[in-house]
mmCIF file of C-alpha atoms in Angstrom:
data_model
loop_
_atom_site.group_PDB
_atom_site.id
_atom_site.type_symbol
_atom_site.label_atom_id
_atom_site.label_comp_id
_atom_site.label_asym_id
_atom_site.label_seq_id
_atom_site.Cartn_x
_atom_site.Cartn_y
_atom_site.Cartn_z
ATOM 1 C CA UNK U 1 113.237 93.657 85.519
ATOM 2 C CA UNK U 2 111.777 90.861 83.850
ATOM 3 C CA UNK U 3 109.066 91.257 81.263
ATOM 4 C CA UNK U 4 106.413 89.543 83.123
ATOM 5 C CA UNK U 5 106.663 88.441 86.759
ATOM 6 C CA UNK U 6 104.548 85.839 89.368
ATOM 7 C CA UNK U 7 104.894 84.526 92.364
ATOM 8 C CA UNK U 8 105.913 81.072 91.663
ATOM 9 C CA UNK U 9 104.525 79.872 95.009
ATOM 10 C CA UNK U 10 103.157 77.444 95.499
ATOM 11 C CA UNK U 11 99.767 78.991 97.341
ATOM 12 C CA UNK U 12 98.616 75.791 99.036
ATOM 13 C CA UNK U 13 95.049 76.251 100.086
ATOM 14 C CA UNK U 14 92.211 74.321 101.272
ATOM 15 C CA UNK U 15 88.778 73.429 99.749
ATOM 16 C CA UNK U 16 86.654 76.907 99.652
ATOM 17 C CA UNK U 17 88.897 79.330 100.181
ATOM 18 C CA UNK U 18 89.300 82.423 97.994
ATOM 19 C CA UNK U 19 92.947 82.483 96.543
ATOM 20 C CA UNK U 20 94.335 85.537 94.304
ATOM 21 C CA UNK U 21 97.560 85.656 92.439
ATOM 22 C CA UNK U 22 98.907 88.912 90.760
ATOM 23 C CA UNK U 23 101.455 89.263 87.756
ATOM 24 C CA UNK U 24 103.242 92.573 87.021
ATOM 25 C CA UNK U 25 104.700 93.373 83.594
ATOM 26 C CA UNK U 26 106.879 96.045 82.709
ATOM 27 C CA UNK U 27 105.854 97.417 79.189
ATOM 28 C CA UNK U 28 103.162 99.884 79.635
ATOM 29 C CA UNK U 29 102.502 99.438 76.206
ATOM 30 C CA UNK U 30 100.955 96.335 76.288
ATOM 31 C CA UNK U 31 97.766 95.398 74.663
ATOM 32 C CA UNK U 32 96.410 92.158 75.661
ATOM 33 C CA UNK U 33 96.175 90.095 78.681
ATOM 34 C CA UNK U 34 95.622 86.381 79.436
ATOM 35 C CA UNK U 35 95.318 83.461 81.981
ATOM 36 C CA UNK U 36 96.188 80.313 81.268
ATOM 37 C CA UNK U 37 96.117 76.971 83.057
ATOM 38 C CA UNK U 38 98.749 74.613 83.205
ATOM 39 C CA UNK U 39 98.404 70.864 84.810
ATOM 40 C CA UNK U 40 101.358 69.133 85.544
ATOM 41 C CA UNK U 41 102.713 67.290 82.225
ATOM 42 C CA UNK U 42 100.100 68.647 80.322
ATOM 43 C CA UNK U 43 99.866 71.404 77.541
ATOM 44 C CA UNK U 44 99.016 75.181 78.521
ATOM 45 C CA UNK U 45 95.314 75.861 78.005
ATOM 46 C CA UNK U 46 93.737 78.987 77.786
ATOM 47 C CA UNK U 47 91.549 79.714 81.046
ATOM 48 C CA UNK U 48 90.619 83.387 80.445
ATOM 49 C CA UNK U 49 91.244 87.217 78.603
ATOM 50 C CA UNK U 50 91.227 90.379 80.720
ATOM 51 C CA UNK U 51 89.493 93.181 79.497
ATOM 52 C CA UNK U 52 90.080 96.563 81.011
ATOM 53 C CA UNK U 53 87.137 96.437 82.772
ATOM 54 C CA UNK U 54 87.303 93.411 84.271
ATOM 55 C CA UNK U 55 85.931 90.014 83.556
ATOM 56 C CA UNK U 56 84.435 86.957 85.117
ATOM 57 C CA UNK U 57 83.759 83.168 84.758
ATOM 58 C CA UNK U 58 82.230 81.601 87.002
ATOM 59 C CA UNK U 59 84.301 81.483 90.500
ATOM 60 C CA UNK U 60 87.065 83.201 88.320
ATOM 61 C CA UNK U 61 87.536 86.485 88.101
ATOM 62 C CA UNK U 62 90.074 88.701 86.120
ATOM 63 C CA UNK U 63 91.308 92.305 86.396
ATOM 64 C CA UNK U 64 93.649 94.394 84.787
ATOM 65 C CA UNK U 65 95.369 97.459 86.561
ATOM 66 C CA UNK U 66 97.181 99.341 84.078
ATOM 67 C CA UNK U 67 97.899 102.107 85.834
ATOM 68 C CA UNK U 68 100.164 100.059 88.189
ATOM 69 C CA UNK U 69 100.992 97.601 85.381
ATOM 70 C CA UNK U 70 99.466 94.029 87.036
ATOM 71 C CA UNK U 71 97.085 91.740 86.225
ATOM 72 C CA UNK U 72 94.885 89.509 88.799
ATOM 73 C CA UNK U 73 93.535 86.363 89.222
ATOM 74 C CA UNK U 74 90.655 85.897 92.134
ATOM 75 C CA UNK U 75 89.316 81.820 92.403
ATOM 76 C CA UNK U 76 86.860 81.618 95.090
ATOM 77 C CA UNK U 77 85.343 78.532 96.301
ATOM 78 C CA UNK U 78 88.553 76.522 95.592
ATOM 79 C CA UNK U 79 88.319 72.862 94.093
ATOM 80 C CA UNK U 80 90.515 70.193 94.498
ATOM 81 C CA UNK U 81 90.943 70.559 90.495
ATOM 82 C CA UNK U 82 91.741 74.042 90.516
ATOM 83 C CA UNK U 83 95.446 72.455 91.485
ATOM 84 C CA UNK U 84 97.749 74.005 88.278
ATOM 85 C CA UNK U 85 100.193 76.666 87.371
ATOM 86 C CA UNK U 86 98.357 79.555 86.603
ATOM 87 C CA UNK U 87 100.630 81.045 83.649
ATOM 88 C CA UNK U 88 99.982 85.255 82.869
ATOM 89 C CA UNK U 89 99.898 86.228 79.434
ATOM 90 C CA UNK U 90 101.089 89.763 77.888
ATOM 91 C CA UNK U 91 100.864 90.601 74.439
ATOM 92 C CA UNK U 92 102.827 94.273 73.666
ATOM 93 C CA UNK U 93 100.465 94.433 70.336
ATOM 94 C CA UNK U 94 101.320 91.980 67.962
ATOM 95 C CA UNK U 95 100.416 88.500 68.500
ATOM 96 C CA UNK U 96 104.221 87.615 69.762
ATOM 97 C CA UNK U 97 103.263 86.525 73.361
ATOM 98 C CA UNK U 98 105.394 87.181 76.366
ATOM 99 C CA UNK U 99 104.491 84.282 79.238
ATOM 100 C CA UNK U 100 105.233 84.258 82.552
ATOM 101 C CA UNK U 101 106.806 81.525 84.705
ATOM 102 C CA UNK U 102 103.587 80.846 86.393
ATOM 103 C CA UNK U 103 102.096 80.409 90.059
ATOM 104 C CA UNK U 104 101.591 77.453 91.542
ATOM 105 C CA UNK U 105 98.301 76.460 92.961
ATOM 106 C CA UNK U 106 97.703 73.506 95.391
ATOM 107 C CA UNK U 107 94.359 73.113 96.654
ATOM 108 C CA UNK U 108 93.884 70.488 99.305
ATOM 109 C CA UNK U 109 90.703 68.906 101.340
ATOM 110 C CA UNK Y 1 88.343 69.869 65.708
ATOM 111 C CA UNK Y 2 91.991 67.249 66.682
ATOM 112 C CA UNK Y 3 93.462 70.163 67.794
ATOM 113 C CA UNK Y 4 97.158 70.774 67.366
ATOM 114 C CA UNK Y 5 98.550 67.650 67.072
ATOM 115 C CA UNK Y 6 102.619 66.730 67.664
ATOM 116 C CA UNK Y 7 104.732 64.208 66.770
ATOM 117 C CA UNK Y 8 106.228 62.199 68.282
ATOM 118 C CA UNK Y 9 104.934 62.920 72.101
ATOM 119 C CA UNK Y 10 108.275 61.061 73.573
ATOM 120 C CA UNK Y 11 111.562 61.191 72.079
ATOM 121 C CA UNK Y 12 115.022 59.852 73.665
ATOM 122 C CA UNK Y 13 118.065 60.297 71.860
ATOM 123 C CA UNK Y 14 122.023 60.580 72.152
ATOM 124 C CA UNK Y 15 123.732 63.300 71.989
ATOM 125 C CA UNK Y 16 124.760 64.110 68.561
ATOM 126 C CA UNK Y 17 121.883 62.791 66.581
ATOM 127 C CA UNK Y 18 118.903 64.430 64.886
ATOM 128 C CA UNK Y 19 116.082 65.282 66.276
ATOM 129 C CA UNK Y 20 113.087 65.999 64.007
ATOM 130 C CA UNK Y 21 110.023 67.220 65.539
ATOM 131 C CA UNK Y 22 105.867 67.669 63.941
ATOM 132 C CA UNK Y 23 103.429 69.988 63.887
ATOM 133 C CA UNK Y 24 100.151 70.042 62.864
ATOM 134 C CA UNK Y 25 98.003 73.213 63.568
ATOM 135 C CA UNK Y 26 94.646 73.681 63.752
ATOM 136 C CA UNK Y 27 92.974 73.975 60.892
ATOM 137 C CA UNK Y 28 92.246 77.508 59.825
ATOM 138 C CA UNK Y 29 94.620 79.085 62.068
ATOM 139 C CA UNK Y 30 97.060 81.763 60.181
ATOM 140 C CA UNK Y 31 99.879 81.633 63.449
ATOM 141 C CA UNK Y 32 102.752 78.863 64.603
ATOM 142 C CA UNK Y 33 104.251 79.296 67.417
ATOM 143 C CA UNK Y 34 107.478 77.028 68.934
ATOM 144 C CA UNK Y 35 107.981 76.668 72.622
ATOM 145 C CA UNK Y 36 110.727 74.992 74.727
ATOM 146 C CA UNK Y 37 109.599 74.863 78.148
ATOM 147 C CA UNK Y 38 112.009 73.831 81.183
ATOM 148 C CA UNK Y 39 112.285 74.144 84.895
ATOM 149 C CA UNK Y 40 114.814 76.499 85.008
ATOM 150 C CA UNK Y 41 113.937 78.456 82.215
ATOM 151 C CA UNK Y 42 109.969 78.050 82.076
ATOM 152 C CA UNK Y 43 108.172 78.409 78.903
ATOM 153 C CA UNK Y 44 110.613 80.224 76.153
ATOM 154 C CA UNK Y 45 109.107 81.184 72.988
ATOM 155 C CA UNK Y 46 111.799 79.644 70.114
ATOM 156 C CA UNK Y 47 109.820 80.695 66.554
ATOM 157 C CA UNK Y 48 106.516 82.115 65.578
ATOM 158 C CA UNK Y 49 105.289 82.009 61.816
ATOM 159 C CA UNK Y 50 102.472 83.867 60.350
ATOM 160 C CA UNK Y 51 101.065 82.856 57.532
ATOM 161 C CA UNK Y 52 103.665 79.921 56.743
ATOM 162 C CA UNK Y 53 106.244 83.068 57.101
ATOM 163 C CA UNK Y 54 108.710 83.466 59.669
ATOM 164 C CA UNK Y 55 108.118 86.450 61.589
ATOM 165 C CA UNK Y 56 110.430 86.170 64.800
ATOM 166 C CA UNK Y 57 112.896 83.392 65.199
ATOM 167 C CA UNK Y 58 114.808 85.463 67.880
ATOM 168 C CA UNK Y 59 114.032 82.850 70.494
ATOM 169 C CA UNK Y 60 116.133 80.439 68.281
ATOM 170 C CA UNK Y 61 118.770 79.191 70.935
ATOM 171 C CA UNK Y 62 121.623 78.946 68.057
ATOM 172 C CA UNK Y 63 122.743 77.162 64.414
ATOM 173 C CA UNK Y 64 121.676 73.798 65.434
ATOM 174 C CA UNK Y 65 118.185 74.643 65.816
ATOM 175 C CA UNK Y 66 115.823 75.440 62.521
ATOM 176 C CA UNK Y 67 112.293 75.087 61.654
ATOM 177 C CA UNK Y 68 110.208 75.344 58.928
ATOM 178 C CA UNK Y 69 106.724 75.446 57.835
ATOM 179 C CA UNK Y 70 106.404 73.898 53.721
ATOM 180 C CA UNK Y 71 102.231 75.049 54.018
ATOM 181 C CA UNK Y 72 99.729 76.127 56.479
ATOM 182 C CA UNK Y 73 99.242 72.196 57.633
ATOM 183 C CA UNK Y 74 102.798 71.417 58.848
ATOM 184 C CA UNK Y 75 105.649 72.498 60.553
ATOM 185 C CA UNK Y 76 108.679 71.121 61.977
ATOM 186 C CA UNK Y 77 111.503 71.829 64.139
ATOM 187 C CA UNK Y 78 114.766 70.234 63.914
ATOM 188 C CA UNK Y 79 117.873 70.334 66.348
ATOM 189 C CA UNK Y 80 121.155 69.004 65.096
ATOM 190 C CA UNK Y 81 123.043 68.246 66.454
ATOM 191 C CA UNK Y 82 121.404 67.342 69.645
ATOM 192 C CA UNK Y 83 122.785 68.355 73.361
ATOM 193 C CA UNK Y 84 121.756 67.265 76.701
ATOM 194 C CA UNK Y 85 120.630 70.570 77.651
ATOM 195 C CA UNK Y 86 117.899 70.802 74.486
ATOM 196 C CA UNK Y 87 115.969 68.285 77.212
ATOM 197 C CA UNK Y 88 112.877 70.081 77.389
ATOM 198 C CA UNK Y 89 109.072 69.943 76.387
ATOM 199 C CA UNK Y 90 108.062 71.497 73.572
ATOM 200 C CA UNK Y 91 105.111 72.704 72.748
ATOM 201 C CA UNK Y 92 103.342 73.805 69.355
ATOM 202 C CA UNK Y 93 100.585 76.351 69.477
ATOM 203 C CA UNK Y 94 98.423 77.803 67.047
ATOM 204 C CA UNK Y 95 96.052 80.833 66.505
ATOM 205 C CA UNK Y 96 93.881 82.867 64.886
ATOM 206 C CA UNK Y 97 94.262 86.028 66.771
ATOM 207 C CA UNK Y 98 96.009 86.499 70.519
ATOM 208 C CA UNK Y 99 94.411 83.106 71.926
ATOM 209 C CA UNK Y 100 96.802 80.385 71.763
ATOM 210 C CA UNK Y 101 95.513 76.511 71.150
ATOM 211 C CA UNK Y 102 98.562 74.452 72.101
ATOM 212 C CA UNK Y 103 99.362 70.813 71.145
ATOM 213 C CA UNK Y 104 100.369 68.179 73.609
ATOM 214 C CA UNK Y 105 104.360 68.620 73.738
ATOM 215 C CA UNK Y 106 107.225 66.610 72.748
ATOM 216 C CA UNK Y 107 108.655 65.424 75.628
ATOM 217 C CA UNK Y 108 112.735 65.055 74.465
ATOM 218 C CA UNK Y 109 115.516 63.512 76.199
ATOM 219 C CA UNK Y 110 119.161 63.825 74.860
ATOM 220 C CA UNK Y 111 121.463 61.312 76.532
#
């Protein structure tokens, strides 16, 4: 089983709708847990943590489930620039990060 | 705040040669971290430094690849000799703690 795990979709979707993507790791002792945002050709930038309790940003929200060992990504109210890999994050406790391969995310009018 | 920056952001070469490639992180930040990031493979973490240390090079493909970092302004990564399969992006990213600030990628081509 692979460290960290996402659907590489894509998840094509059209203006407004609510989209979620999970990502499962297998270490249940990790610490820390991100999102980041990738556009195509572009560098990975840092979208958003996730606490344990949950965290939002706007239309984004993040949630952790360690008990299952996932972390989620809600977007509601899709934009046509939400369109990017959405790339999970898992840190096992030291700052060596383990990335995902990332979920694709095509939002259309 | 620049950012990380790289250098160069395009580099085409033949198989064989050198490849030299720049870092500069952000100002500040204590962490340096190498990526290689592919289709196939997606984003592979190569080297990270801590405090112009080494800390985990396990990600180091093989022999041909090393990097350094001479002070907390500048790193590089070298490949020689270069393949055709070290095509790739790769990415620099710094830190201060767990959030990553990455630069904008060396885009390499080996012919």
């Amino acid at each position: 089983r692979k460290e960290v795990e996402q659907d590489p979709g894509p998840f094509n979707v059209p203006e407004g709708a609510t989209v979620a993507f999970n990502c499962t790791y297998s270490n249940s002792a990790s610490q820390s847990f991100f999102w980041y945002r990738q556009d195509c050709r572009k560098e990975p930038k840092l979208l958003m943590s996730v606490y344990s309790s949950g965290n939002e940003d706007g239309r984004f929200t993040a949630q952790l489930n360690r008990a299952s060992q996932y972390i989620s990504l809600l977007i509601r109210d899709s934009k046509l620039s939400d369109s990017a890999t959405y790339l999970c994050v898992v840190n096992k406790g030291s700052y060596i990060p383990t990335f995902g391969r990332g979920t694709s995310l095509i939002v259309h009018p | 705040d620049a950012g990380v920056i790289q250098s160069p952001r395009h580099e085409v070469t033949e198989m064989g040669q050198e490849v030299t490639l720049r870092c500069k992180p952000i100002s500040g930040h204590n962490s340096l971290f190498w990526y290689r990031q592919t289709m196939m493979r997606g984003l592979e973490l190569l080297i990270y430094f801590n405090n112009n240390v080494p800390i985990d090079d396990s990600g180091m493909p093989e022999d041909r690849f090393s990097a350094k970092m001479p002070n907390a302004s500048f790193s590089t990564l070298k490949i020689q000799p270069s393949e055709p399969r070290d095509s790739a992006v790769y990415f620099c990213a710094s830190s201060l703690g767990y959030e990553q600030y990455f630069g904008p990628g060396t885009r390499l081509t080996v012919t």
